[in-house]
Amino acid sequence: DTAVSQTPKYLVTQMGNDKSIKCEQNLGHDTMYWYKQDSKKFLKIMFSYNNKELIINETVPNRFSPKSPDKAHLNLHINSLELGDSAVYFCASSRSGGARQETQYFGPGTRLLVL
Amino acid sequence: AQSVTQLDSQVPVFEEAPVELRCNYSSSVSVYLFWYVQYPNQGLQLLLKYLSGSTLVKGINGFEAEFNKSQTSFHLRKPSVHISDTAEYFCAVNQGGSEKLVFGKGTKLTVNP
């Protein structure tokens, strides 16, 4: 059973399009995250939700909007895609208590290429 | 603000050699420290973490790390590496009271036959 799953795995799209990436975890965790990994492998947090409530919102363009329909799902919607949005996006989850000491479990990543 | 420095971006070693991947952090308060590994085209998985107690932490796949508060370091070591250890290794720190995990820029370990 996949613990944290993301769809799609690959996403190639044109500049200006709107796209969504879906994330689901079956670990019963309360906290979920979105990270962006750039071409140099640098990993930076974008958002974090705890029980469907936004708790971390880093300096991310407002073209990015996370949505958590329930605590097992955290989707990422991106409007008006730009070339610089090309990256690998990772979803992760952890038990209640947030990032402080809990292990985060990562999905396999979504490779987004904006042309 | 907390930050994490991984001093080596790439570390090539031969199979069965020992390896040390270096990590330093900056924080004036207590921290939690993590090492994650990312195999090619996969997500990250936890190798080990330091929360409190013994400064020597043992993780999966024969890796261990030592927390050194005076030197603000958390170096990762393995006495004998395998080809399968080839991966990107990330050190991460969480400052007590913060919800955020801050990652270093990663060290690419390449194990050659």
PDB file of C-alpha atoms in Angstrom:
ATOM      1  CA  ASP A   1       0.000   0.000   0.000  1.00  0.00           C
ATOM      2  CA  THR A   2       1.347   3.405  -0.956  1.00  0.00           C
ATOM      3  CA  ALA A   3       1.531   5.632   2.107  1.00  0.00           C
ATOM      4  CA  VAL A   4       1.663   9.013   0.357  1.00  0.00           C
ATOM      5  CA  SER A   5       0.608   9.117  -3.255  1.00  0.00           C
ATOM      6  CA  GLN A   6       0.638  11.931  -5.789  1.00  0.00           C
ATOM      7  CA  THR A   7      -0.954  12.305  -9.185  1.00  0.00           C
ATOM      8  CA  PRO A   8       0.150  12.900 -11.784  1.00  0.00           C
ATOM      9  CA  LYS A   9       3.740  11.717 -11.654  1.00  0.00           C
ATOM     10  CA  TYR A  10       4.687  13.815 -14.677  1.00  0.00           C
ATOM     11  CA  LEU A  11       3.042  16.994 -15.913  1.00  0.00           C
ATOM     12  CA  VAL A  12       4.085  18.828 -19.073  1.00  0.00           C
ATOM     13  CA  THR A  13       2.118  21.931 -19.893  1.00  0.00           C
ATOM     14  CA  GLN A  14       2.244  25.296 -21.611  1.00  0.00           C
ATOM     15  CA  MET A  15       2.868  28.644 -19.976  1.00  0.00           C
ATOM     16  CA  GLY A  16      -0.312  30.327 -18.846  1.00  0.00           C
ATOM     17  CA  ASN A  17      -2.223  27.107 -18.197  1.00  0.00           C
ATOM     18  CA  ASP A  18      -3.828  26.156 -14.898  1.00  0.00           C
ATOM     19  CA  LYS A  19      -3.032  22.757 -13.411  1.00  0.00           C
ATOM     20  CA  SER A  20      -3.628  20.757 -10.245  1.00  0.00           C
ATOM     21  CA  ILE A  21      -1.589  18.141  -8.422  1.00  0.00           C
ATOM     22  CA  LYS A  22      -3.342  15.775  -6.047  1.00  0.00           C
ATOM     23  CA  CYS A  23      -1.964  14.199  -2.892  1.00  0.00           C
ATOM     24  CA  GLU A  24      -3.435  11.530  -0.658  1.00  0.00           C
ATOM     25  CA  GLN A  25      -2.066   9.832   2.440  1.00  0.00           C
ATOM     26  CA  ASN A  26      -3.410   6.671   4.061  1.00  0.00           C
ATOM     27  CA  LEU A  27      -1.307   6.905   7.224  1.00  0.00           C
ATOM     28  CA  GLY A  28      -3.969   8.583   9.319  1.00  0.00           C
ATOM     29  CA  HIS A  29      -1.737  11.643   9.717  1.00  0.00           C
ATOM     30  CA  ASP A  30      -3.112  15.041  10.662  1.00  0.00           C
ATOM     31  CA  THR A  31      -0.507  17.225   8.989  1.00  0.00           C
ATOM     32  CA  MET A  32       0.319  17.498   5.284  1.00  0.00           C
ATOM     33  CA  TYR A  33       2.848  19.574   3.363  1.00  0.00           C
ATOM     34  CA  TRP A  34       3.822  20.730  -0.088  1.00  0.00           C
ATOM     35  CA  TYR A  35       7.480  21.192  -0.983  1.00  0.00           C
ATOM     36  CA  LYS A  36       9.140  22.461  -4.128  1.00  0.00           C
ATOM     37  CA  GLN A  37      12.456  20.970  -5.236  1.00  0.00           C
ATOM     38  CA  ASP A  38      14.280  23.026  -7.840  1.00  0.00           C
ATOM     39  CA  SER A  39      16.713  21.878 -10.511  1.00  0.00           C
ATOM     40  CA  LYS A  40      19.585  22.096  -8.018  1.00  0.00           C
ATOM     41  CA  LYS A  41      17.730  19.728  -5.672  1.00  0.00           C
ATOM     42  CA  PHE A  42      17.052  22.477  -3.139  1.00  0.00           C
ATOM     43  CA  LEU A  43      13.937  21.573  -1.163  1.00  0.00           C
ATOM     44  CA  LYS A  44      11.757  24.312   0.256  1.00  0.00           C
ATOM     45  CA  ILE A  45       8.465  24.134   2.055  1.00  0.00           C
ATOM     46  CA  MET A  46       5.525  25.895   0.467  1.00  0.00           C
ATOM     47  CA  PHE A  47       2.490  25.057   2.590  1.00  0.00           C
ATOM     48  CA  SER A  48       1.461  22.981   5.555  1.00  0.00           C
ATOM     49  CA  TYR A  49      -2.021  21.997   6.730  1.00  0.00           C
ATOM     50  CA  ASN A  50      -3.016  20.505  10.051  1.00  0.00           C
ATOM     51  CA  ASN A  51      -6.500  18.985  10.183  1.00  0.00           C
ATOM     52  CA  LYS A  52      -7.504  20.974   7.102  1.00  0.00           C
ATOM     53  CA  GLU A  53      -6.241  24.232   8.614  1.00  0.00           C
ATOM     54  CA  LEU A  54      -3.416  26.178   6.967  1.00  0.00           C
ATOM     55  CA  ILE A  55      -0.489  26.511   9.395  1.00  0.00           C
ATOM     56  CA  ILE A  56       2.481  27.325   7.156  1.00  0.00           C
ATOM     57  CA  ASN A  57       2.269  29.595   4.154  1.00  0.00           C
ATOM     58  CA  GLU A  58       5.705  30.514   2.907  1.00  0.00           C
ATOM     59  CA  THR A  59       6.431  33.315   0.476  1.00  0.00           C
ATOM     60  CA  VAL A  60       4.766  31.680  -2.465  1.00  0.00           C
ATOM     61  CA  PRO A  61       3.057  33.525  -5.347  1.00  0.00           C
ATOM     62  CA  ASN A  62      -0.687  33.606  -4.880  1.00  0.00           C
ATOM     63  CA  ARG A  63      -0.989  31.712  -8.151  1.00  0.00           C
ATOM     64  CA  PHE A  64      -0.400  28.679  -5.924  1.00  0.00           C
ATOM     65  CA  SER A  65      -3.419  27.671  -3.875  1.00  0.00           C
ATOM     66  CA  PRO A  66      -3.540  24.584  -1.658  1.00  0.00           C
ATOM     67  CA  LYS A  67      -6.852  22.935  -0.893  1.00  0.00           C
ATOM     68  CA  SER A  68      -7.513  20.323   1.755  1.00  0.00           C
ATOM     69  CA  PRO A  69     -10.964  18.719   1.375  1.00  0.00           C
ATOM     70  CA  ASP A  70     -10.215  16.402   4.293  1.00  0.00           C
ATOM     71  CA  LYS A  71      -7.189  15.558   6.375  1.00  0.00           C
ATOM     72  CA  ALA A  72      -6.149  12.722   4.057  1.00  0.00           C
ATOM     73  CA  HIS A  73      -5.924  14.960   0.998  1.00  0.00           C
ATOM     74  CA  LEU A  74      -3.977  18.087   0.145  1.00  0.00           C
ATOM     75  CA  ASN A  75      -4.168  19.300  -3.433  1.00  0.00           C
ATOM     76  CA  LEU A  76      -2.123  22.030  -5.060  1.00  0.00           C
ATOM     77  CA  HIS A  77      -3.638  24.214  -7.728  1.00  0.00           C
ATOM     78  CA  ILE A  78      -1.417  26.451  -9.831  1.00  0.00           C
ATOM     79  CA  ASN A  79      -2.829  29.251 -11.978  1.00  0.00           C
ATOM     80  CA  SER A  80      -1.146  30.931 -14.933  1.00  0.00           C
ATOM     81  CA  LEU A  81       1.873  28.648 -14.972  1.00  0.00           C
ATOM     82  CA  GLU A  82       5.266  30.221 -15.585  1.00  0.00           C
ATOM     83  CA  LEU A  83       8.562  28.766 -16.783  1.00  0.00           C
ATOM     84  CA  GLY A  84      10.008  29.175 -13.287  1.00  0.00           C
ATOM     85  CA  ASP A  85       7.376  26.866 -11.859  1.00  0.00           C
ATOM     86  CA  SER A  86       9.151  23.919 -13.479  1.00  0.00           C
ATOM     87  CA  ALA A  87      10.306  21.753 -10.592  1.00  0.00           C
ATOM     88  CA  VAL A  88       9.525  18.599  -8.679  1.00  0.00           C
ATOM     89  CA  TYR A  89       6.712  19.043  -6.192  1.00  0.00           C
ATOM     90  CA  PHE A  90       6.611  16.757  -3.190  1.00  0.00           C
ATOM     91  CA  CYS A  91       3.741  16.125  -0.875  1.00  0.00           C
ATOM     92  CA  ALA A  92       4.471  14.870   2.641  1.00  0.00           C
ATOM     93  CA  SER A  93       2.585  14.035   5.806  1.00  0.00           C
ATOM     94  CA  SER A  94       3.311  13.608   9.501  1.00  0.00           C
ATOM     95  CA  ARG A  95       1.464  12.829  12.705  1.00  0.00           C
ATOM     96  CA  SER A  96      -0.168  15.562  14.723  1.00  0.00           C
ATOM     97  CA  GLY A  97       2.275  18.012  16.206  1.00  0.00           C
ATOM     98  CA  GLY A  98       3.604  19.277  12.935  1.00  0.00           C
ATOM     99  CA  ALA A  99       7.202  19.213  11.816  1.00  0.00           C
ATOM    100  CA  ARG A 100       8.818  19.677  15.198  1.00  0.00           C
ATOM    101  CA  GLN A 101       9.884  16.161  15.932  1.00  0.00           C
ATOM    102  CA  GLU A 102       7.716  13.996  13.777  1.00  0.00           C
ATOM    103  CA  THR A 103       9.031  12.096  10.806  1.00  0.00           C
ATOM    104  CA  GLN A 104       7.683  13.345   7.534  1.00  0.00           C
ATOM    105  CA  TYR A 105       6.666  10.771   4.930  1.00  0.00           C
ATOM    106  CA  PHE A 106       7.135  11.902   1.368  1.00  0.00           C
ATOM    107  CA  GLY A 107       5.289  11.063  -1.799  1.00  0.00           C
ATOM    108  CA  PRO A 108       7.153  10.106  -4.982  1.00  0.00           C
ATOM    109  CA  GLY A 109       6.981  13.624  -6.414  1.00  0.00           C
ATOM    110  CA  THR A 110       5.336  15.281  -9.396  1.00  0.00           C
ATOM    111  CA  ARG A 111       7.706  16.452 -12.093  1.00  0.00           C
ATOM    112  CA  LEU A 112       6.256  19.616 -13.603  1.00  0.00           C
ATOM    113  CA  LEU A 113       7.681  21.006 -16.822  1.00  0.00           C
ATOM    114  CA  VAL A 114       6.322  24.286 -18.123  1.00  0.00           C
ATOM    115  CA  LEU A 115       7.094  24.986 -21.786  1.00  0.00           C
TER     116      LEU A 115
ATOM    117  CA  ALA B   1      16.308  32.279  11.580  1.00  0.00           C
ATOM    118  CA  GLN B   2      17.553  28.751  11.398  1.00  0.00           C
ATOM    119  CA  SER B   3      19.694  27.516   8.530  1.00  0.00           C
ATOM    120  CA  VAL B   4      21.432  24.338   7.525  1.00  0.00           C
ATOM    121  CA  THR B   5      24.747  24.073   5.710  1.00  0.00           C
ATOM    122  CA  GLN B   6      25.859  20.919   4.000  1.00  0.00           C
ATOM    123  CA  LEU B   7      29.489  21.569   3.281  1.00  0.00           C
ATOM    124  CA  ASP B   8      29.939  19.136   0.415  1.00  0.00           C
ATOM    125  CA  SER B   9      27.653  19.171  -2.604  1.00  0.00           C
ATOM    126  CA  GLN B  10      29.179  15.962  -3.975  1.00  0.00           C
ATOM    127  CA  VAL B  11      31.039  13.106  -2.304  1.00  0.00           C
ATOM    128  CA  PRO B  12      32.451  10.318  -4.476  1.00  0.00           C
ATOM    129  CA  VAL B  13      33.714   7.209  -2.680  1.00  0.00           C
ATOM    130  CA  PHE B  14      34.625   3.649  -3.497  1.00  0.00           C
ATOM    131  CA  GLU B  15      32.526   0.733  -2.395  1.00  0.00           C
ATOM    132  CA  GLU B  16      33.295  -0.530   1.145  1.00  0.00           C
ATOM    133  CA  ALA B  17      35.043   2.742   2.066  1.00  0.00           C
ATOM    134  CA  PRO B  18      33.863   4.793   5.042  1.00  0.00           C
ATOM    135  CA  VAL B  19      32.018   8.030   4.421  1.00  0.00           C
ATOM    136  CA  GLU B  20      31.109  11.155   6.363  1.00  0.00           C
ATOM    137  CA  LEU B  21      28.600  13.696   5.119  1.00  0.00           C
ATOM    138  CA  ARG B  22      28.861  16.976   6.965  1.00  0.00           C
ATOM    139  CA  CYS B  23      26.039  19.129   8.244  1.00  0.00           C
ATOM    140  CA  ASN B  24      26.148  22.299  10.325  1.00  0.00           C
ATOM    141  CA  TYR B  25      23.180  24.276  11.557  1.00  0.00           C
ATOM    142  CA  SER B  26      22.652  27.696  13.016  1.00  0.00           C
ATOM    143  CA  SER B  27      20.225  28.133  15.852  1.00  0.00           C
ATOM    144  CA  SER B  28      20.349  29.745  19.244  1.00  0.00           C
ATOM    145  CA  VAL B  29      17.753  27.445  20.766  1.00  0.00           C
ATOM    146  CA  SER B  30      17.173  23.743  21.010  1.00  0.00           C
ATOM    147  CA  VAL B  31      16.723  21.937  17.722  1.00  0.00           C
ATOM    148  CA  TYR B  32      15.575  18.678  16.306  1.00  0.00           C
ATOM    149  CA  LEU B  33      17.847  17.289  13.580  1.00  0.00           C
ATOM    150  CA  PHE B  34      17.110  14.913  10.745  1.00  0.00           C
ATOM    151  CA  TRP B  35      18.842  13.172   7.867  1.00  0.00           C
ATOM    152  CA  TYR B  36      16.737  12.181   4.882  1.00  0.00           C
ATOM    153  CA  VAL B  37      17.824  10.204   1.809  1.00  0.00           C
ATOM    154  CA  GLN B  38      16.489  10.589  -1.702  1.00  0.00           C
ATOM    155  CA  TYR B  39      17.164   7.761  -4.136  1.00  0.00           C
ATOM    156  CA  PRO B  40      17.020   8.634  -7.851  1.00  0.00           C
ATOM    157  CA  ASN B  41      13.538   9.616  -8.995  1.00  0.00           C
ATOM    158  CA  GLN B  42      11.999   8.970  -5.591  1.00  0.00           C
ATOM    159  CA  GLY B  43      10.719  10.937  -2.639  1.00  0.00           C
ATOM    160  CA  LEU B  44      12.670  11.457   0.560  1.00  0.00           C
ATOM    161  CA  GLN B  45      12.737   8.937   3.381  1.00  0.00           C
ATOM    162  CA  LEU B  46      14.024   9.319   6.911  1.00  0.00           C
ATOM    163  CA  LEU B  47      17.435   7.860   7.735  1.00  0.00           C
ATOM    164  CA  LEU B  48      17.605   8.993  11.360  1.00  0.00           C
ATOM    165  CA  LYS B  49      16.750  11.839  13.701  1.00  0.00           C
ATOM    166  CA  TYR B  50      18.018  13.424  16.885  1.00  0.00           C
ATOM    167  CA  LEU B  51      15.429  14.716  19.344  1.00  0.00           C
ATOM    168  CA  SER B  52      17.182  14.457  22.708  1.00  0.00           C
ATOM    169  CA  GLY B  53      19.269  12.109  24.834  1.00  0.00           C
ATOM    170  CA  SER B  54      22.256  10.221  23.461  1.00  0.00           C
ATOM    171  CA  THR B  55      24.185  12.292  20.972  1.00  0.00           C
ATOM    172  CA  LEU B  56      24.973   9.262  18.822  1.00  0.00           C
ATOM    173  CA  VAL B  57      21.963   8.287  16.759  1.00  0.00           C
ATOM    174  CA  LYS B  58      21.702   5.103  14.760  1.00  0.00           C
ATOM    175  CA  GLY B  59      19.525   4.913  11.679  1.00  0.00           C
ATOM    176  CA  ILE B  60      18.572   2.585   8.885  1.00  0.00           C
ATOM    177  CA  ASN B  61      20.953   0.963   6.416  1.00  0.00           C
ATOM    178  CA  GLY B  62      23.918   1.144   8.802  1.00  0.00           C
ATOM    179  CA  PHE B  63      24.058   4.930   8.993  1.00  0.00           C
ATOM    180  CA  GLU B  64      24.671   6.874  12.182  1.00  0.00           C
ATOM    181  CA  ALA B  65      25.051  10.527  13.087  1.00  0.00           C
ATOM    182  CA  GLU B  66      26.483  12.418  16.007  1.00  0.00           C
ATOM    183  CA  PHE B  67      24.971  15.563  17.442  1.00  0.00           C
ATOM    184  CA  ASN B  68      27.621  18.029  18.593  1.00  0.00           C
ATOM    185  CA  LYS B  69      26.039  21.001  20.286  1.00  0.00           C
ATOM    186  CA  SER B  70      29.255  22.994  20.777  1.00  0.00           C
ATOM    187  CA  GLN B  71      30.116  22.701  17.098  1.00  0.00           C
ATOM    188  CA  THR B  72      26.478  22.897  15.969  1.00  0.00           C
ATOM    189  CA  SER B  73      27.045  19.882  13.761  1.00  0.00           C
ATOM    190  CA  PHE B  74      25.187  16.692  12.920  1.00  0.00           C
ATOM    191  CA  HIS B  75      27.481  14.720  10.625  1.00  0.00           C
ATOM    192  CA  LEU B  76      26.311  11.492   9.027  1.00  0.00           C
ATOM    193  CA  ARG B  77      28.617   8.485   8.856  1.00  0.00           C
ATOM    194  CA  LYS B  78      28.728   4.964   7.529  1.00  0.00           C
ATOM    195  CA  PRO B  79      31.748   2.686   8.085  1.00  0.00           C
ATOM    196  CA  SER B  80      31.407   0.808   4.777  1.00  0.00           C
ATOM    197  CA  VAL B  81      29.247   1.982   1.897  1.00  0.00           C
ATOM    198  CA  HIS B  82      27.534  -0.043  -0.827  1.00  0.00           C
ATOM    199  CA  ILE B  83      26.723   0.826  -4.410  1.00  0.00           C
ATOM    200  CA  SER B  84      23.077   1.004  -3.336  1.00  0.00           C
ATOM    201  CA  ASP B  85      23.873   3.937  -1.025  1.00  0.00           C
ATOM    202  CA  THR B  86      24.283   6.169  -4.062  1.00  0.00           C
ATOM    203  CA  ALA B  87      21.694   8.889  -3.469  1.00  0.00           C
ATOM    204  CA  GLU B  88      21.149  12.487  -2.412  1.00  0.00           C
ATOM    205  CA  TYR B  89      21.325  13.064   1.343  1.00  0.00           C
ATOM    206  CA  PHE B  90      19.589  15.952   3.042  1.00  0.00           C
ATOM    207  CA  CYS B  91      20.194  17.300   6.513  1.00  0.00           C
ATOM    208  CA  ALA B  92      17.240  19.131   8.048  1.00  0.00           C
ATOM    209  CA  VAL B  93      16.621  21.080  11.219  1.00  0.00           C
ATOM    210  CA  ASN B  94      13.547  22.071  13.125  1.00  0.00           C
ATOM    211  CA  GLN B  95      13.904  24.725  15.761  1.00  0.00           C
ATOM    212  CA  GLY B  96      11.927  24.065  18.907  1.00  0.00           C
ATOM    213  CA  GLY B  97       8.591  25.808  18.684  1.00  0.00           C
ATOM    214  CA  SER B  98       8.605  26.111  14.912  1.00  0.00           C
ATOM    215  CA  GLU B  99       6.366  24.095  12.639  1.00  0.00           C
ATOM    216  CA  LYS B 100       8.842  24.357   9.779  1.00  0.00           C
ATOM    217  CA  LEU B 101      11.530  21.892   8.717  1.00  0.00           C
ATOM    218  CA  VAL B 102      14.467  23.597   7.006  1.00  0.00           C
ATOM    219  CA  PHE B 103      16.539  21.502   4.626  1.00  0.00           C
ATOM    220  CA  GLY B 104      20.151  21.830   3.572  1.00  0.00           C
ATOM    221  CA  LYS B 105      21.007  21.886  -0.103  1.00  0.00           C
ATOM    222  CA  GLY B 106      21.846  18.213  -0.161  1.00  0.00           C
ATOM    223  CA  THR B 107      24.963  16.103  -0.683  1.00  0.00           C
ATOM    224  CA  LYS B 108      25.119  13.758  -3.618  1.00  0.00           C
ATOM    225  CA  LEU B 109      26.867  10.566  -2.549  1.00  0.00           C
ATOM    226  CA  THR B 110      28.184   8.465  -5.409  1.00  0.00           C
ATOM    227  CA  VAL B 111      29.565   5.031  -4.564  1.00  0.00           C
ATOM    228  CA  ASN B 112      31.822   3.619  -7.240  1.00  0.00           C
ATOM    229  CA  PRO B 113      32.815  -0.039  -7.675  1.00  0.00           C
TER     230      PRO B 113
END
